[in-house]
XYZ file of C-alpha atoms in Angstrom:
329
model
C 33.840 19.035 -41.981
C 35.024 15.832 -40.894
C 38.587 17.080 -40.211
C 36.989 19.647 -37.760
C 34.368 17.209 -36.012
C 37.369 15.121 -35.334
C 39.529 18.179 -33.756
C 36.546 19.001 -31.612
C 35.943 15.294 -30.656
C 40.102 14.792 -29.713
C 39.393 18.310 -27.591
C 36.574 16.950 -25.608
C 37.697 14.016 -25.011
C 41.090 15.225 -23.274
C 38.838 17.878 -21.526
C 36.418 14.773 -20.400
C 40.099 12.440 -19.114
C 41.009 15.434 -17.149
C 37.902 16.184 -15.258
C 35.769 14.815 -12.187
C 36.853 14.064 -8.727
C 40.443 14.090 -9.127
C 40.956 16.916 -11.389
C 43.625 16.692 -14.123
C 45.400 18.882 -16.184
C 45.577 18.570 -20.068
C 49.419 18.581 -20.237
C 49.035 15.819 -17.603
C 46.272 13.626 -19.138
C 48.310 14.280 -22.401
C 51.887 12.807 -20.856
C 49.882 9.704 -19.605
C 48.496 8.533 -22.941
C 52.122 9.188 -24.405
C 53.552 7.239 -21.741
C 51.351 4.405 -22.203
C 52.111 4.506 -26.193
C 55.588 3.831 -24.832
C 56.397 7.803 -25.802
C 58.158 8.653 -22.685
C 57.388 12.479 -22.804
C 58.567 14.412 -19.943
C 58.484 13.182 -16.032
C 56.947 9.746 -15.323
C 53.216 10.219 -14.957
C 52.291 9.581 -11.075
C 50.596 6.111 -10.380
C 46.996 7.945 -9.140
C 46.425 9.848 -12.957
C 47.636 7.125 -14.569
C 44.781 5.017 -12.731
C 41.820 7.568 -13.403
C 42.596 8.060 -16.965
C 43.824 4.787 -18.145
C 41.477 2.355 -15.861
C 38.823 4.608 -15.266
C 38.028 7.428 -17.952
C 39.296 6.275 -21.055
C 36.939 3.046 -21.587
C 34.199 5.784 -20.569
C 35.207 8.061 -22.993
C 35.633 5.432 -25.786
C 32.305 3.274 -25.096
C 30.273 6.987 -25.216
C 32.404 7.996 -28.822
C 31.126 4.492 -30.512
C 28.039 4.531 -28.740
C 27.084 8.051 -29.883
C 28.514 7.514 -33.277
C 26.535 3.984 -33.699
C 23.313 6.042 -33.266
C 23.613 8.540 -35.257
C 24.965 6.530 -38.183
C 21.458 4.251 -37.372
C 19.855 7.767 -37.353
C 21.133 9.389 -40.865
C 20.013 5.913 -42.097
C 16.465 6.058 -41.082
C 16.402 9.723 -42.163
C 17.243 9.054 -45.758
C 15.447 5.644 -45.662
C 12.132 6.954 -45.140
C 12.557 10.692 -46.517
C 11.770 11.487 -42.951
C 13.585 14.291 -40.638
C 12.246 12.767 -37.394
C 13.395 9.163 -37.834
C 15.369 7.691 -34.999
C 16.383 4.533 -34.140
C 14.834 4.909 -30.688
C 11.326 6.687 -32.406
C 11.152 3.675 -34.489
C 11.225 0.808 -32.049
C 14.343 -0.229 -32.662
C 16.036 1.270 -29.333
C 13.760 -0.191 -27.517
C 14.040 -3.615 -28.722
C 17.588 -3.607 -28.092
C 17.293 -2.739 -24.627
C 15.156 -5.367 -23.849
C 17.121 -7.447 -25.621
C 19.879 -6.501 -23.620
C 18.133 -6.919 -20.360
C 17.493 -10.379 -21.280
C 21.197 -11.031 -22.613
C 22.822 -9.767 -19.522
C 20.763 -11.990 -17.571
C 22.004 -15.087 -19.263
C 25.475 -13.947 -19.649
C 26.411 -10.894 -17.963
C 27.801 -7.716 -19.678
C 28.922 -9.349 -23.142
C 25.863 -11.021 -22.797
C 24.022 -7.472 -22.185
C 25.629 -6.525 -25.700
C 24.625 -9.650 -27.318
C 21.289 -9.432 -26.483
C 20.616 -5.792 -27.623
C 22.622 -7.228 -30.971
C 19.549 -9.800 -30.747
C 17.014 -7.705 -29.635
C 17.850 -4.532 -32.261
C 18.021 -6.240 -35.308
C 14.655 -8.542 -34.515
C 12.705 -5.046 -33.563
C 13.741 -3.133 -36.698
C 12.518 -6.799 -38.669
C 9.461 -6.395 -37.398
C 8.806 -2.468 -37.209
C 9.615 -3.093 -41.422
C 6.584 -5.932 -41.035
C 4.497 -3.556 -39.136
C 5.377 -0.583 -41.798
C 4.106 -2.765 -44.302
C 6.073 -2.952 -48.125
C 7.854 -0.374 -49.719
C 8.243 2.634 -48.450
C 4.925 4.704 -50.019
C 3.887 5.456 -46.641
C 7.532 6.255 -44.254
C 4.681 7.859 -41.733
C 3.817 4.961 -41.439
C 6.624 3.572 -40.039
C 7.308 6.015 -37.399
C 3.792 5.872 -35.889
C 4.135 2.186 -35.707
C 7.859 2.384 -34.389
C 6.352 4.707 -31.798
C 3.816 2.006 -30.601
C 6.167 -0.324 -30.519
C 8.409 1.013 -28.763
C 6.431 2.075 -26.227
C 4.683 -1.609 -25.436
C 8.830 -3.002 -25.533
C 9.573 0.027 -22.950
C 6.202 -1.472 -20.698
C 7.725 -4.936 -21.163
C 11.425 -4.131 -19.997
C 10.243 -2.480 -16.923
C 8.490 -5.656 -15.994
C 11.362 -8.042 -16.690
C 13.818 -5.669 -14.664
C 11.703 -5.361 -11.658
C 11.320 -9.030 -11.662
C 15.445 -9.981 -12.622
C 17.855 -10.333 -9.567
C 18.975 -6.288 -8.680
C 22.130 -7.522 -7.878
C 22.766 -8.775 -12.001
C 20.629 -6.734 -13.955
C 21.749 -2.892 -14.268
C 18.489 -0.883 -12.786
C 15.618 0.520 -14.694
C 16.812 3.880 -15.278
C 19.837 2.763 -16.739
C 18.282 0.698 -19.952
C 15.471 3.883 -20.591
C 18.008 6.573 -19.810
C 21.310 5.549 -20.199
C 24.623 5.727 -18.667
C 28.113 4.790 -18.769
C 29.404 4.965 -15.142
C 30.025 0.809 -15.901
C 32.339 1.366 -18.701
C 35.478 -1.124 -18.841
C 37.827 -2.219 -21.805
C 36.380 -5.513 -21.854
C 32.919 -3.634 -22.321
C 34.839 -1.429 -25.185
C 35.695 -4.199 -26.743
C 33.013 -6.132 -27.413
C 30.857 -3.451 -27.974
C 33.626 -2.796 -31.011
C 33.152 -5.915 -32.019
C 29.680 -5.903 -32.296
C 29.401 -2.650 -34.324
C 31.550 -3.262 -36.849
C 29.055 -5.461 -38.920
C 26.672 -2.906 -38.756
C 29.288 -0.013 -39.345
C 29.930 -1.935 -42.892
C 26.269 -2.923 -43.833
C 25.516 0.652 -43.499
C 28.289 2.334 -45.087
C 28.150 -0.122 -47.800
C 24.541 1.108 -48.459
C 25.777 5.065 -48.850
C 24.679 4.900 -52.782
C 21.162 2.696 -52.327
C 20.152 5.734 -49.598
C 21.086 8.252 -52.573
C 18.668 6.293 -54.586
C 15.768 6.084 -52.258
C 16.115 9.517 -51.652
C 15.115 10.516 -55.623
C 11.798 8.049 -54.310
C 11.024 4.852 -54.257
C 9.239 4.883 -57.808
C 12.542 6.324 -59.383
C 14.837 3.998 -57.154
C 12.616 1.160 -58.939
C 12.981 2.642 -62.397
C 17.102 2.575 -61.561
C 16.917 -1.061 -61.094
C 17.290 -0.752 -56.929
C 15.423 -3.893 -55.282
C 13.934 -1.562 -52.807
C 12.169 -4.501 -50.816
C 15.727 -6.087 -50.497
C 17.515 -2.776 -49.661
C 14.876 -1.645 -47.541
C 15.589 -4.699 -45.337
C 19.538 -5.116 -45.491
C 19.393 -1.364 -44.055
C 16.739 -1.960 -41.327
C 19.078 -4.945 -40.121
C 22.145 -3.228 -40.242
C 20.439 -0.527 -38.376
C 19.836 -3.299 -35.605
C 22.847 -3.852 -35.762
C 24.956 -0.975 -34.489
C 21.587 0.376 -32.079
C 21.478 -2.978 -30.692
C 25.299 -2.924 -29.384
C 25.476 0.835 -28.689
C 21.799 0.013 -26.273
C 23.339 -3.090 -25.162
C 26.442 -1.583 -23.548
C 25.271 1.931 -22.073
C 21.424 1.580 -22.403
C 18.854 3.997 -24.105
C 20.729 7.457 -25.038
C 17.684 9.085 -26.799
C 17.783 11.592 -29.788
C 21.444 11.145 -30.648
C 20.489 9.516 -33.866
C 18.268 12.753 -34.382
C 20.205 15.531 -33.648
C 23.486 14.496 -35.389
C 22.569 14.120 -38.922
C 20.900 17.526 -38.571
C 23.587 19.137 -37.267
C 25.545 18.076 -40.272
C 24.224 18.038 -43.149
C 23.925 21.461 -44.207
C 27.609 20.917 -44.529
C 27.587 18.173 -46.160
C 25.206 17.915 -48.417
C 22.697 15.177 -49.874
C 25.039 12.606 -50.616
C 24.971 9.752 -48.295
C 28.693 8.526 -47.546
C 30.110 12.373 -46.329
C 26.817 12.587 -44.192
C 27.317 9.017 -42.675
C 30.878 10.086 -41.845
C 29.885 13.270 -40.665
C 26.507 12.129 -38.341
C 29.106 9.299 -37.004
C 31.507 12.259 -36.055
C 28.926 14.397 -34.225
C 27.340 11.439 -32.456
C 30.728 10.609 -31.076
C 30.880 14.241 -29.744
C 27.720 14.769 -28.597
C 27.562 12.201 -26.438
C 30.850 12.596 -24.945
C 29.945 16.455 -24.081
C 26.745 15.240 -22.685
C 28.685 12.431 -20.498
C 31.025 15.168 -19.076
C 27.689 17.193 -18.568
C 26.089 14.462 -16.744
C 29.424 13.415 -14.255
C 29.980 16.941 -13.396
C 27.033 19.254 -13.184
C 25.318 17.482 -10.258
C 28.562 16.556 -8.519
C 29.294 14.173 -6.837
C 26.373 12.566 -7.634
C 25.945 11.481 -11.306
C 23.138 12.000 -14.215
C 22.050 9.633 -16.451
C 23.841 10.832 -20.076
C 20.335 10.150 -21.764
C 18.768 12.985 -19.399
C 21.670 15.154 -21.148
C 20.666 14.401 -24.478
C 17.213 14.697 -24.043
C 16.653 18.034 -22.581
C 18.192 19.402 -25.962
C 16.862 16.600 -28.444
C 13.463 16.696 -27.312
C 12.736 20.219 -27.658
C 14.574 20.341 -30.883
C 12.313 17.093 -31.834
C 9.206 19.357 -31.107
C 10.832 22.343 -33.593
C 11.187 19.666 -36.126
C 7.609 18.798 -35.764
C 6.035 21.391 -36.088
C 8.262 23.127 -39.138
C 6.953 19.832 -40.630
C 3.260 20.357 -39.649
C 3.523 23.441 -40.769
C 5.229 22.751 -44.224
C 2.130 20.218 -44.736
C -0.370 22.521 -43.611
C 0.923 25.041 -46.242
């Protein structure tokens, strides 16, 4: 599964180098990378391609594969955390918090400070969406219906700080609830990278405690599993990686939904394939739905979260009410 996400990803992403204003071939995208490895494939690659994929669409393409794969690791997380198929990072609160987290950072300190901040903000919203949820985990419903409310007031609260920041620092509005990554650069990339990484591990590292809590939390118990402790350590790490993903292109809703989905009737139940998997698909998804957004509508632009949306919320709704209906049988 993995080796065939990965083929898929490497396609799109050529396809997404080679296309938008200045159209560019595959063969030619292809002999520019090569070139700048220092494999000098073929004819020099002309000073203009070079430019759009190197300078322009590459950081693009990058920032949307970690974004995208940073949510829906958060999102297979939350899924087998709570036993729940409609956790999300950005249901819970948690996307939310980073974005206004990041609207605050990037006022102090620009765009590594945007990153920062929605580091800050993530990990400080899931902290207090587990407060809100209450202890253990006897209830996940719970959690989502207070993640929902939470979210919500943060989204109220980030509107109000944006209107009232200086336009001419702050990215607008729409960018923080929708998303976008028409401000992608390698510094961006990197620190993004850098930010993730922690959160990549923590989670990961927590593959065989989500096994656990999926047999239950009474049965996790009996196992000797802390479920207080792990319950936390995966919340934060789950700040973590939303918090820089939100922090560097904004709010790019229902990756962290649809990707573990997608996957895991391939996968299976264990955690670690899934986690691999979910990162994988997010990565894809999100750089299909960033092509989507910079070409349908050209020249103008979408916002990627738009993209994502109009297929995660109806398959959100399907979710809903196969689960409405399960409990209602």
């Amino acid at each position: 599964m993995a080796a065939v996400l990965g083929t898929l990803l490497v396609v799109a992403a050529t396809v997404s180098l080679g296309m938008g204003s200045v159209d560019l071939a595959p063969g030619e995208v292809t002999r520019v990378l090569l070139w700048r490895l220092g494999v000098e494939s073929g004819a020099a690659p002309g000073f203009t391609a070079d430019a759009v994929v190197v300078d322009i669409r590459l950081p693009r393409v990058l920032l949307g594969a970690v974004a995208g794969g940073s949510l829906a690791l958060a999102g297979a997380a939350l899924q087998g955390l709570f036993r729940n198929p409609l956790a999300d990072p950005h249901l819970l609160g948690i996307g939310p918090g980073a974005a206004l987290g990041g609207v605050v950072g990037t006022i102090a300190g620009g765009v590594t400070g945007g990153v920062v901040g929605g580091v800050v903000g993530g990990v400080m919203a899931a902290l207090v969406v587990r407060r809100l949820g209450g202890g253990g985990l006897a209830e996940p419903s719970r959690f989502i219906l207070a993640g929902v409310a939470f979210g919500a007031a943060l989204s109220a609260w980030l509107g109000f700080l944006v209107f009232a920041a200086d336009r001419t620092a702050v990215p607008p509005v729409d960018f923080w609830l929708l998303g976008g990554l028409a401000g992608s650069t390698w510094r961006l990339v990197g620190s993004t990278v850098l930010a993730v990484l922690a959160g990549w591990v923590g989670v990961f590292a927590a593959a065989r405690t989500l096994d656990l809590l999926s047999l239950g939390e009474s049965e996790a118990r009996h196992l000797g599993l802390d479920v207080d402790r792990a319950v936390t350590a995966v919340l934060v790490a789950v700040g973590l990686v939303t918090g820089a993903a939100t922090g560097a292109v904004g709010v790019v809703a229902f990756v962290g939904l649809l990707a573990p989905h997608l996957v895991r009737p391939f996968t299976g139940p264990a955690h670690r394939p899934l986690l691999v998997a979910s990162v994988l698909m997010g990565a894809l998804l999100v750089v299909v739905a960033d092509l989507v957004a910079r070409t349908v509508a050209d020249p103008a632009e979408i916002p990627v979260g738009l993209v994502t949306a109009a297929v995660g919320g109806p398959f959100f709704l399907w979710l809903l009410r196969r689960r409405l209906g399960g409990a209602e049988a």
